[in-house]
Amino acid sequence: MTPEPCARIGIDIGGTSTEALMLNDRGSIEAEVQLDTEPGIEAVLDTVERAVAILSERSGRSLSDFVSLGIGIPGQVDHERGIVRHAYNIGVDELALASAVQGRIGIPVSLDNDVTAAAIGAAQLMQLDGSVAYLNLGTGIAAGFVIDGQPMRGAHGVTGEIGHLAIDPRGRACPCGQRGCLETVASGSALRSFWRADANGRLLMSELAAGDPGAEDAFEALVTGAATAVRLLVLTLDPHTVVIGGGLRMLGAPLLDGIRDTLDAWAAASPFLANLNMSARILPLPANSPAAAVGAALSYRG
Amino acid sequence: MTPEPCARIGIDIGGTSTEALMLNDRGSIEAEVQLDTEPGIEAVLDTVERAVAILSERSGRSLSDFVSLGIGIPGQVDHERGIVRHAYNIGVDELALASAVQGRIGIPVSLDNDVTAAAIGAAQLMQLDGSVAYLNLGTGIAAGFVIDGQPMRGAHGVTGEIGHLAIDPRGRACPCGQRGCLETVASGSALRSFWRADANGRLLMSELAAGDPGAEDAFEALVTGAATAVRLLVLTLDPHTVVIGGGLRMLGAPLLDGIRDTLDAWAAASPFLANLNMSARILPLPANSPAAAVGAALSYRG
């Protein structure tokens, strides 16, 4: 079989692992690889280069068969200039990542915030029209937006940083310097700070199953915070769909049901909110959907 | 002089007054009129019809010279279908306003939420490129968005209803059924409920000038709430510009300076916020700018 002429690579660089995949020109995933993320500029560049080599090998394509490489990365991303700033959890303060990668592998590179990339990928994978808000419940909490197929990247690369909206003047101090940020309530880092230092989605699930009261309180706080985020997204952008994704999505149906029940309880107390049909707008990202890597692959516009 | 072939009418139906104007095809205002708003469906329709007749007379044009009529109105607006819902302060629960007006005067009619219309008008009048968030500080508090020249109307006509985001779980009860809504702090209705029943921008200015401590507290709460709204808009949509408009804009430089000082104080306490350049994004809507009527006139796409 003759290789497709316009295969695209998408890479999602996360705090712990890097997911890379190759889309053929029908948009299907043809090869995938997952690598550990090592912190620091050189390590990140090496990992990207290694991922591309593995995708090339697994797909039987040469580098010249790839028309573009898109990268999703946490931090403040200047998409136009291909620069990422403040990507602290991968040990990068500021880096012209697009040109650095392009220099190494010779393919045009585009850069997006990972949550924006996930919003692009979710809209594509779930075939969502209209306006889509993607709510990422992971180590932090943030959102990405796609309106009629167009990602909203904002003026300074901070679109959807809703984790640092203060929702309670008497809330917990946030590492960002504010108090009562949404992220201090509804995020993996919040679970670790107010429940258990070793908290993650899997542990929370097993402790919930075991009936641990602390786990139930933590879960309740997470659900309320996530519902707060959905209300915020609906009252700001009024999207057709709010996709729930991120690492804590693994909590599954109880998480989704909990968010919907919370929104419905609020609606029952407020005719204004009832009118918004908030819970009906929510959809979970399907399990094992590499939304950010797919979105990164689709993000490049040559 | 031969009349232009594509004059447009824009009408901003507010709670107390209705502003109408005619734009010629160079986008200049050629005629204007302001009428009292009377509540109720028939009264609203009569006022619109009367405004069009006056604009026709003042501009020396016949109805057939007008290619479109755009209306901005408070409430939940279905732009596609030309329907407004929950426009309580003008006594309208639900009305197919576009078709009703079109039936009376025979010109194509488009309908927008008044704050969305004001965002369109502000972007035009102030010649703002990129992404614009318009923050309306009036009886309520709400926002409208224009991204690269395109208004964001949302899925269900509730885009920018940020006044009903809860920012304090122990805050005041809001008529919407929630507690601690932004609108209970930073709005004309908030001033009336917690300062003086006859509060308005003019009274607040004069009492501030007289050194009234209650007025100072009310002003401080308004400024803090408005700054909270700006932070919310920046962290959600990351707009290039946040335009401050609405009836309370008349508080002038002290209001703008107060919002900027508050944002700068927050930035000084948070490197994360400092990085957002929030206060630099703010611009006031110039005094006496009929942004909503201009935006309504420009909203129609034939």
Coordinates of C-alpha atoms in Angstrom, one line a residue:
Chain A
M1 CA 0.0 0.0 0.0
T2 CA 1.3 3.4 -0.9
P3 CA 1.7 5.7 2.1
E4 CA -0.8 8.6 2.4
P5 CA 0.7 11.9 1.3
C6 CA -0.3 13.9 4.2
A7 CA 0.1 12.1 7.5
R8 CA 0.1 14.2 10.6
I9 CA 1.8 13.7 13.9
G10 CA 0.2 14.8 17.2
I11 CA 2.1 14.8 20.5
D12 CA 0.6 15.5 24.0
I13 CA 3.4 16.3 26.4
G14 CA 2.0 15.7 29.9
G15 CA 3.6 16.0 33.3
T16 CA 4.3 12.3 33.6
S17 CA 3.9 10.8 30.1
T18 CA 4.1 11.9 26.5
E19 CA 1.5 10.4 24.1
A20 CA 2.3 10.6 20.3
L21 CA 0.2 9.4 17.4
M22 CA 0.0 9.6 13.6
L23 CA -3.2 10.5 11.8
N24 CA -3.5 9.5 8.2
D25 CA -5.3 11.8 5.8
R26 CA -8.6 10.2 6.6
G27 CA -8.1 11.3 10.2
S28 CA -7.6 7.7 11.5
I29 CA -4.9 6.9 14.0
E30 CA -2.3 4.7 12.2
A31 CA 0.4 4.5 14.9
E32 CA 0.7 5.4 18.6
V33 CA 3.4 5.5 21.2
Q34 CA 3.6 6.5 24.9
L35 CA 6.8 7.5 26.5
D36 CA 7.7 8.8 30.0
T37 CA 8.1 12.6 30.1
E38 CA 11.5 13.7 31.6
P39 CA 11.7 17.2 32.8
G40 CA 13.9 19.9 31.2
I41 CA 14.3 21.4 27.8
E42 CA 16.8 18.8 26.3
A43 CA 14.8 15.9 27.7
V44 CA 11.6 17.2 26.2
L45 CA 13.2 17.7 22.8
D46 CA 14.8 14.2 22.9
T47 CA 11.4 12.6 23.8
V48 CA 9.7 14.3 20.9
E49 CA 12.4 13.3 18.5
R50 CA 12.2 9.7 19.8
A51 CA 8.4 9.6 19.6
V52 CA 8.6 10.7 15.9
A53 CA 11.2 8.1 15.2
I54 CA 9.1 5.3 16.7
L55 CA 5.9 6.5 14.8
S56 CA 8.0 6.5 11.6
E57 CA 9.1 3.0 12.3
R58 CA 5.7 1.7 13.3
S59 CA 3.9 3.2 10.4
G60 CA 6.6 2.3 7.8
R61 CA 6.8 5.9 6.7
S62 CA 9.8 8.2 6.3
L63 CA 10.0 11.7 7.9
S64 CA 9.1 13.2 4.5
D65 CA 5.7 11.5 4.6
F66 CA 4.7 13.7 7.6
V67 CA 3.3 17.1 6.6
S68 CA 3.1 18.5 10.1
L69 CA 3.7 17.9 13.8
G70 CA 1.4 19.4 16.4
I71 CA 2.3 19.5 20.0
G72 CA 0.0 20.1 23.0
I73 CA 1.8 21.2 26.2
P74 CA 0.7 22.5 29.6
G75 CA 1.5 26.2 30.2
Q76 CA 1.0 29.5 28.6
V77 CA 1.3 29.0 24.8
D78 CA 1.9 31.6 22.1
H79 CA 0.5 29.6 19.2
E80 CA 1.5 32.2 16.6
R81 CA 5.2 32.2 17.6
G82 CA 5.4 28.6 18.8
I83 CA 6.6 29.5 22.3
V84 CA 5.6 27.9 25.6
R85 CA 6.0 29.7 29.0
H86 CA 5.6 28.5 32.6
A87 CA 5.3 24.8 31.8
Y88 CA 6.7 24.2 35.4
N89 CA 5.6 20.6 35.7
I90 CA 7.8 19.6 32.8
G91 CA 10.6 21.8 34.0
V92 CA 10.4 24.4 31.2
D93 CA 10.1 28.1 32.0
E94 CA 10.2 29.5 28.5
L95 CA 11.0 27.7 25.2
A96 CA 10.6 28.3 21.5
L97 CA 9.5 24.7 21.3
A98 CA 8.1 24.8 17.7
S99 CA 11.2 26.1 16.1
A100 CA 13.5 23.9 18.3
V101 CA 11.6 20.7 17.2
Q102 CA 11.3 21.9 13.6
G103 CA 15.1 22.4 13.6
R104 CA 15.6 18.9 14.8
I105 CA 13.2 17.0 12.5
G106 CA 12.5 19.3 9.6
I107 CA 8.7 19.1 9.7
P108 CA 6.5 22.2 10.2
V109 CA 5.5 22.3 13.9
S110 CA 2.6 24.0 15.7
L111 CA 2.1 24.4 19.4
D112 CA -1.0 24.6 21.5
N113 CA -1.9 24.5 25.1
D114 CA -2.7 20.9 26.0
V115 CA -6.3 21.6 27.1
T116 CA -7.0 23.6 23.9
A117 CA -5.5 20.7 21.9
A118 CA -7.8 18.3 23.8
A119 CA -10.8 20.5 23.0
I120 CA -10.0 20.3 19.3
G121 CA -9.5 16.6 19.6
A122 CA -12.6 16.0 21.6
A123 CA -14.7 18.0 19.1
Q124 CA -13.3 15.8 16.3
L125 CA -13.4 12.4 18.0
M126 CA -16.9 13.0 19.4
Q127 CA -18.1 14.7 16.1
L128 CA -19.4 17.7 18.0
D129 CA -20.8 20.7 16.1
G130 CA -21.4 24.2 17.3
S131 CA -19.6 25.4 20.4
V132 CA -17.7 23.0 22.6
A133 CA -16.1 23.7 26.0
Y134 CA -13.7 21.0 27.2
L135 CA -13.3 20.8 30.9
N136 CA -10.1 19.1 32.0
L137 CA -10.2 17.6 35.5
G138 CA -6.6 16.6 36.0
T139 CA -3.8 17.7 38.3
G140 CA -5.3 21.2 37.7
I141 CA -8.6 22.3 36.3
A142 CA -8.8 24.2 33.1
A143 CA -10.9 24.5 29.9
G144 CA -10.5 24.7 26.2
F145 CA -12.9 26.0 23.6
V146 CA -13.8 25.2 20.0
I147 CA -16.5 27.4 18.4
D148 CA -17.8 26.1 15.0
G149 CA -14.6 24.2 14.4
Q150 CA -12.3 27.0 15.4
P151 CA -10.2 26.8 18.6
M152 CA -10.2 29.9 20.8
R153 CA -6.6 30.6 21.6
G154 CA -7.1 34.0 23.2
A155 CA -4.8 37.0 23.2
H156 CA -2.1 35.9 25.6
G157 CA -2.4 32.1 25.8
V158 CA -4.4 31.9 29.0
T159 CA -7.8 31.0 27.6
G160 CA -9.7 28.7 29.9
E161 CA -7.5 29.1 33.0
I162 CA -10.6 28.9 35.1
G163 CA -8.8 27.0 37.9
H164 CA -7.5 30.3 39.2
L165 CA -10.9 32.0 39.5
A166 CA -11.6 32.6 43.1
I167 CA -15.0 31.1 44.2
D168 CA -14.7 31.6 47.9
P169 CA -13.0 34.6 49.6
R170 CA -12.6 32.4 52.7
G171 CA -11.2 29.4 50.8
R172 CA -7.8 27.8 50.8
A173 CA -4.6 29.6 49.8
C174 CA -3.6 28.7 46.3
P175 CA 0.0 28.4 45.1
C176 CA -0.8 31.0 42.5
G177 CA -1.0 33.7 45.3
Q178 CA -4.8 34.0 45.4
R179 CA -7.3 32.4 47.9
G180 CA -10.3 30.1 47.2
C181 CA -9.3 29.3 43.6
L182 CA -11.5 26.6 41.9
E183 CA -8.3 24.6 41.6
T184 CA -8.0 24.4 45.4
V185 CA -11.3 22.5 45.5
A186 CA -11.7 20.5 42.2
S187 CA -8.4 19.0 41.0
G188 CA -6.0 16.2 41.6
S189 CA -3.7 18.7 43.4
A190 CA -6.6 19.7 45.7
L191 CA -7.2 16.0 46.5
R192 CA -3.6 15.6 47.4
S193 CA -3.6 18.7 49.6
F194 CA -6.8 18.2 51.6
W195 CA -7.3 14.4 51.4
R196 CA -4.2 12.3 50.9
A197 CA -0.7 13.1 49.7
D198 CA -0.8 10.1 47.5
A199 CA -4.3 10.8 46.0
N200 CA -5.1 10.0 42.4
G201 CA -8.2 8.9 40.6
R202 CA -7.6 5.2 41.1
L203 CA -7.0 5.5 44.9
L204 CA -10.1 7.7 45.2
M205 CA -12.2 5.0 43.4
S206 CA -11.0 2.2 45.6
E207 CA -11.4 4.2 48.8
L208 CA -14.9 5.2 47.8
A209 CA -15.7 1.5 47.1
A210 CA -14.4 0.7 50.6
G211 CA -16.7 3.4 52.1
D212 CA -14.0 5.6 53.4
P213 CA -15.7 8.8 54.8
G214 CA -12.7 11.0 53.9
A215 CA -12.8 9.8 50.3
E216 CA -16.5 10.5 50.2
D217 CA -15.9 14.1 51.4
A218 CA -13.1 14.5 48.8
F219 CA -15.3 13.2 46.1
E220 CA -18.2 15.4 47.1
A221 CA -15.9 18.5 47.0
L222 CA -14.6 17.4 43.6
V223 CA -18.1 17.0 42.2
T224 CA -19.3 20.3 43.5
G225 CA -16.2 22.1 42.1
A226 CA -16.6 20.5 38.8
A227 CA -20.3 21.5 38.7
T228 CA -19.2 25.0 39.6
A229 CA -16.9 24.9 36.6
V230 CA -19.7 23.7 34.3
R231 CA -22.0 26.5 35.5
L232 CA -19.2 29.0 34.9
L233 CA -18.6 27.8 31.4
V234 CA -22.3 27.8 30.6
L235 CA -22.8 31.3 32.0
T236 CA -19.8 32.7 30.2
L237 CA -19.7 31.0 26.8
D238 CA -23.0 29.3 26.6
P239 CA -21.6 26.2 24.8
H240 CA -23.7 23.6 23.1
T241 CA -21.6 20.9 24.8
V242 CA -19.4 20.7 27.9
V243 CA -17.1 17.7 27.5
I244 CA -15.7 16.3 30.8
G245 CA -12.2 15.0 30.3
G246 CA -8.8 14.8 32.1
G247 CA -7.3 12.2 34.4
L248 CA -10.1 12.3 36.9
R249 CA -12.5 11.3 34.2
M250 CA -11.6 7.8 35.1
L251 CA -13.9 8.2 38.1
G252 CA -16.6 7.4 35.5
A253 CA -20.3 7.3 35.8
P254 CA -20.3 8.4 39.5
L255 CA -18.4 11.5 38.6
L256 CA -20.7 12.4 35.7
D257 CA -23.8 11.6 37.6
G258 CA -22.6 13.5 40.6
I259 CA -21.9 16.6 38.5
R260 CA -25.3 16.3 36.8
D261 CA -27.1 15.8 40.1
T262 CA -25.4 18.9 41.6
L263 CA -26.4 21.0 38.6
D264 CA -30.0 19.7 38.8
A265 CA -30.2 20.5 42.5
W266 CA -29.0 24.1 41.7
A267 CA -31.5 24.3 38.9
A268 CA -34.3 23.2 41.2
A269 CA -33.5 26.1 43.5
S270 CA -33.2 28.7 40.7
P271 CA -35.6 29.2 37.8
F272 CA -32.8 31.1 36.1
L273 CA -30.4 28.2 36.2
A274 CA -33.2 25.7 35.4
N275 CA -33.6 27.5 32.1
L276 CA -30.0 26.8 31.2
N277 CA -30.4 23.0 30.9
M278 CA -26.9 22.7 32.3
S279 CA -26.8 19.0 33.0
A280 CA -28.1 18.1 29.5
R281 CA -25.0 19.8 28.0
I282 CA -22.5 17.5 29.6
L283 CA -20.9 14.6 27.8
P284 CA -17.9 12.5 29.1
L285 CA -14.9 12.1 26.9
P286 CA -15.0 8.4 25.9
A287 CA -12.5 6.3 27.8
N288 CA -9.0 6.0 26.2
S289 CA -9.6 8.9 23.8
P290 CA -6.2 10.5 23.0
A291 CA -8.0 13.9 22.6
A292 CA -5.0 16.2 23.2
A293 CA -2.7 14.3 20.8
V294 CA -5.4 14.1 18.1
G295 CA -6.2 17.8 18.6
A296 CA -2.5 18.7 18.4
A297 CA -2.2 16.7 15.1
L298 CA -5.2 18.6 13.7
S299 CA -4.1 22.0 15.0
Y300 CA -1.5 22.7 12.3
R301 CA -2.8 24.8 9.5
G302 CA -0.2 24.9 6.7
Chain B
M1 CA -28.1 64.5 -2.4
T2 CA -29.4 61.0 -3.3
P3 CA -30.0 58.9 -0.3
E4 CA -27.6 55.9 0.2
P5 CA -29.0 52.6 -1.0
C6 CA -28.3 50.6 2.1
A7 CA -29.1 52.6 5.3
R8 CA -29.5 50.4 8.4
I9 CA -31.5 51.1 11.5
G10 CA -30.3 50.0 15.0
I11 CA -32.6 50.1 18.0
D12 CA -31.5 49.5 21.6
I13 CA -34.6 48.8 23.8
G14 CA -33.6 49.4 27.4
G15 CA -35.6 49.2 30.6
T16 CA -36.3 52.9 30.7
S17 CA -35.5 54.3 27.3
T18 CA -35.2 53.2 23.7
E19 CA -32.4 54.6 21.5
A20 CA -32.7 54.3 17.8
L21 CA -30.4 55.5 15.0
M22 CA -29.7 55.2 11.4
L23 CA -26.4 54.3 9.9
N24 CA -25.6 55.2 6.3
D25 CA -23.5 52.8 4.2
R26 CA -20.3 54.4 5.3
G27 CA -21.3 53.4 8.9
S28 CA -21.9 57.0 10.0
I29 CA -24.9 57.9 12.2
E30 CA -27.2 60.0 10.1
A31 CA -30.2 60.3 12.4
E32 CA -31.0 59.5 16.0
V33 CA -34.0 59.5 18.4
Q34 CA -34.6 58.5 22.0
L35 CA -38.0 57.5 23.3
D36 CA -39.3 56.3 26.6
T37 CA -39.7 52.5 26.9
E38 CA -43.2 51.5 27.9
P39 CA -43.6 48.0 29.2
G40 CA -45.5 45.3 27.4
I41 CA -45.6 43.7 24.0
E42 CA -47.8 46.2 22.2
A43 CA -46.1 49.2 23.7
V44 CA -42.6 47.9 22.7
L45 CA -43.8 47.3 19.1
D46 CA -45.4 50.7 19.0
T47 CA -42.2 52.3 20.2
V48 CA -40.1 50.6 17.6
E49 CA -42.6 51.6 14.9
R50 CA -42.6 55.2 16.1
A51 CA -38.8 55.3 16.2
V52 CA -38.5 54.1 12.6
A53 CA -41.0 56.7 11.5
I54 CA -39.1 59.5 13.2
L55 CA -35.7 58.2 11.8
S56 CA -37.4 58.2 8.3
E57 CA -38.6 61.7 8.8
R58 CA -35.3 63.1 10.2
S59 CA -33.2 61.5 7.5
G60 CA -35.6 62.3 4.6
R61 CA -35.7 58.6 3.6
S62 CA -38.6 56.4 2.8
L63 CA -39.0 53.0 4.5
S64 CA -37.7 51.3 1.3
D65 CA -34.3 53.0 1.7
F66 CA -33.7 50.9 4.9
V67 CA -32.2 47.5 4.2
S68 CA -32.4 46.2 7.7
L69 CA -33.4 46.9 11.2
G70 CA -31.4 45.4 14.1
I71 CA -32.7 45.3 17.7
G72 CA -30.8 44.9 20.9
I73 CA -32.9 43.9 23.9
P74 CA -32.2 42.6 27.4
G75 CA -33.2 39.0 28.0
Q76 CA -32.4 35.6 26.5
V77 CA -32.3 36.1 22.8
D78 CA -32.6 33.4 20.1
H79 CA -30.9 35.3 17.3
E80 CA -31.6 32.7 14.6
R81 CA -35.3 32.7 15.2
G82 CA -35.7 36.3 16.3
I83 CA -37.3 35.4 19.7
V84 CA -36.7 37.1 23.1
R85 CA -37.5 35.5 26.4
H86 CA -37.4 36.7 30.0
A87 CA -37.1 40.4 29.2
Y88 CA -38.9 41.1 32.5
N89 CA -37.8 44.7 32.9
I90 CA -39.7 45.6 29.7
G91 CA -42.6 43.4 30.6
V92 CA -42.0 40.7 28.0
D93 CA -42.0 37.0 28.9
E94 CA -41.6 35.6 25.4
L95 CA -42.0 37.3 22.0
A96 CA -41.2 36.6 18.4
L97 CA -40.0 40.2 18.2
A98 CA -38.2 40.0 14.8
S99 CA -41.2 38.7 12.9
A100 CA -43.6 41.0 14.7
V101 CA -41.6 44.1 13.8
Q102 CA -41.0 42.8 10.3
G103 CA -44.7 42.3 9.8
R104 CA -45.4 45.9 10.9
I105 CA -42.7 47.7 8.9
G106 CA -41.7 45.4 6.1
I107 CA -37.9 45.5 6.6
P108 CA -35.8 42.5 7.5
V109 CA -35.2 42.4 11.3
S110 CA -32.5 40.8 13.4
L111 CA -32.5 40.5 17.1
D112 CA -29.6 40.4 19.6
N113 CA -29.2 40.5 23.3
D114 CA -28.4 44.2 24.2
V115 CA -25.0 43.4 25.7
T116 CA -24.0 41.4 22.7
A117 CA -25.1 44.2 20.5
A118 CA -23.1 46.7 22.6
A119 CA -20.0 44.4 22.2
I120 CA -20.5 44.6 18.4
G121 CA -21.0 48.3 18.5
A122 CA -18.1 49.0 20.9
A123 CA -15.7 46.9 18.7
Q124 CA -16.8 49.0 15.7
L125 CA -16.9 52.4 17.3
M126 CA -13.5 51.9 19.1
Q127 CA -12.0 50.1 16.1
L128 CA -10.9 47.2 18.2
D129 CA -9.3 44.2 16.4
G130 CA -8.8 40.7 17.9
S131 CA -11.0 39.5 20.7
V132 CA -13.2 42.0 22.6
A133 CA -15.1 41.4 25.9
Y134 CA -17.6 44.1 26.6
L135 CA -18.4 44.4 30.3
N136 CA -21.8 46.1 31.0
L137 CA -22.1 47.7 34.4
G138 CA -25.7 48.7 34.5
T139 CA -28.8 47.6 36.5
G140 CA -27.3 44.2 36.1
I141 CA -23.8 43.0 35.2
A142 CA -23.2 41.0 32.0
A143 CA -20.7 40.6 29.2
G144 CA -20.7 40.3 25.4
F145 CA -18.0 39.0 23.2
V146 CA -16.7 39.7 19.7
I147 CA -13.9 37.5 18.4
D148 CA -12.2 38.7 15.2
G149 CA -15.2 40.6 14.2
Q150 CA -17.7 37.8 14.9
P151 CA -20.1 38.1 17.8
M152 CA -20.4 35.1 20.1
R153 CA -24.1 34.4 20.6
G154 CA -23.8 31.0 22.3
A155 CA -26.0 27.9 22.1
H156 CA -29.0 29.2 24.1
G157 CA -28.8 33.0 24.2
V158 CA -27.1 33.2 27.6
T159 CA -23.6 34.1 26.6
G160 CA -21.9 36.4 29.1
E161 CA -24.5 36.1 31.9
I162 CA -21.7 36.4 34.4
G163 CA -23.8 38.4 36.8
H164 CA -25.2 35.1 38.1
L165 CA -21.9 33.4 38.8
A166 CA -21.6 32.9 42.6
I167 CA -18.4 34.4 43.9
D168 CA -19.1 34.0 47.6
P169 CA -21.0 31.0 49.2
R170 CA -21.8 33.3 52.2
G171 CA -22.9 36.2 50.0
R172 CA -26.3 37.9 49.6
A173 CA -29.3 36.0 48.3
C174 CA -29.9 36.8 44.6
P175 CA -33.4 37.1 43.1
C176 CA -32.2 34.4 40.6
G177 CA -32.4 31.8 43.5
Q178 CA -28.6 31.5 44.1
R179 CA -26.4 33.1 46.7
G180 CA -23.4 35.4 46.4
C181 CA -23.9 36.2 42.7
L182 CA -21.6 38.8 41.2
E183 CA -24.7 40.9 40.4
T184 CA -25.5 41.1 44.2
V185 CA -22.2 43.1 44.6
A186 CA -21.4 44.9 41.4
S187 CA -24.5 46.4 39.7
G188 CA -27.0 49.1 39.9
S189 CA -29.5 46.8 41.5
A190 CA -26.9 45.9 44.2
L191 CA -26.3 49.5 45.0
R192 CA -30.1 49.9 45.4
S193 CA -30.4 46.9 47.7
F194 CA -27.4 47.5 50.0
W195 CA -26.8 51.2 49.8
R196 CA -29.9 53.4 48.9
A197 CA -33.2 52.4 47.3
D198 CA -32.9 55.5 45.0
A199 CA -29.2 54.7 44.0
N200 CA -28.0 55.5 40.5
G201 CA -24.7 56.5 39.1
R202 CA -25.4 60.2 39.4
L203 CA -26.4 60.0 43.1
L204 CA -23.3 57.8 43.8
M205 CA -21.1 60.4 42.2
S206 CA -22.5 63.3 44.2
E207 CA -22.5 61.4 47.5
L208 CA -18.9 60.4 46.8
A209 CA -18.0 64.0 46.2
A210 CA -19.7 64.9 49.5
G211 CA -17.6 62.3 51.3
D212 CA -20.5 60.1 52.4
P213 CA -18.9 56.9 54.0
G214 CA -21.8 54.7 52.8
A215 CA -21.2 55.9 49.3
E216 CA -17.6 55.1 49.6
D217 CA -18.3 51.6 50.8
A218 CA -20.8 51.1 47.9
F219 CA -18.3 52.4 45.4
E220 CA -15.6 50.1 46.8
A221 CA -17.8 47.1 46.5
L222 CA -18.7 48.0 43.0
V223 CA -15.1 48.4 42.0
T224 CA -14.1 45.1 43.6
G225 CA -16.9 43.3 41.9
A226 CA -16.1 44.9 38.5
A227 CA -12.5 43.9 38.9
T228 CA -13.6 40.4 39.7
A229 CA -15.6 40.4 36.5
V230 CA -12.6 41.5 34.5
R231 CA -10.4 38.8 36.1
L232 CA -13.1 36.3 35.2
L233 CA -13.3 37.4 31.6
V234 CA -9.5 37.4 31.2
L235 CA -9.1 33.9 32.7
T236 CA -11.9 32.5 30.6
L237 CA -11.7 34.1 27.2
D238 CA -8.3 35.8 27.4
P239 CA -9.5 38.8 25.3
H240 CA -7.2 41.4 23.9
T241 CA -9.5 44.2 25.2
V242 CA -12.1 44.4 28.0
V243 CA -14.3 47.4 27.3
I244 CA -16.1 48.9 30.4
G245 CA -19.6 50.2 29.5
G246 CA -23.1 50.4 30.8
G247 CA -24.9 53.0 32.9
L248 CA -22.4 53.0 35.7
R249 CA -19.6 53.9 33.2
M250 CA -20.7 57.5 34.0
L251 CA -18.7 57.2 37.2
G252 CA -15.8 57.9 34.9
A253 CA -12.1 57.9 35.7
P254 CA -12.5 57.0 39.4
L255 CA -14.3 53.8 38.4
L256 CA -11.7 52.9 35.8
D257 CA -8.8 53.8 38.0
G258 CA -10.4 51.9 40.9
I259 CA -10.8 48.7 38.8
R260 CA -7.2 49.0 37.5
D261 CA -5.8 49.6 41.0
T262 CA -7.7 46.6 42.3
L263 CA -6.4 44.4 39.5
D264 CA -2.9 45.7 40.0
A265 CA -3.1 45.0 43.8
W266 CA -4.2 41.4 43.0
A267 CA -1.3 41.1 40.5
A268 CA 1.2 42.3 43.1
A269 CA 0.1 39.4 45.3
S270 CA 0.1 36.7 42.6
P271 CA 2.8 36.2 40.0
F272 CA 0.2 34.2 38.0
L273 CA -2.1 37.2 37.8
A274 CA 0.8 39.6 37.2
N275 CA 1.6 37.7 34.1
L276 CA -1.9 38.4 32.7
N277 CA -1.5 42.2 32.3
M278 CA -5.2 42.5 33.3
S279 CA -5.3 46.3 34.0
A280 CA -3.6 47.0 30.6
R281 CA -6.5 45.3 28.8
I282 CA -9.2 47.6 30.1
L283 CA -10.6 50.5 28.0
P284 CA -13.7 52.6 28.8
L285 CA -16.4 52.9 26.3
P286 CA -16.2 56.6 25.3
A287 CA -18.9 58.8 26.8
N288 CA -22.2 59.0 24.8
S289 CA -21.4 56.1 22.5
P290 CA -24.6 54.4 21.4
A291 CA -22.8 51.1 21.3
A292 CA -25.8 48.8 21.5
A293 CA -27.8 50.6 18.8
V294 CA -24.8 50.8 16.5
G295 CA -24.1 47.1 17.1
A296 CA -27.8 46.2 16.5
A297 CA -27.7 48.0 13.2
L298 CA -24.5 46.1 12.2
S299 CA -25.8 42.8 13.4
Y300 CA -28.0 42.1 10.5
R301 CA -26.4 39.8 7.9
G302 CA -28.7 39.7 4.8

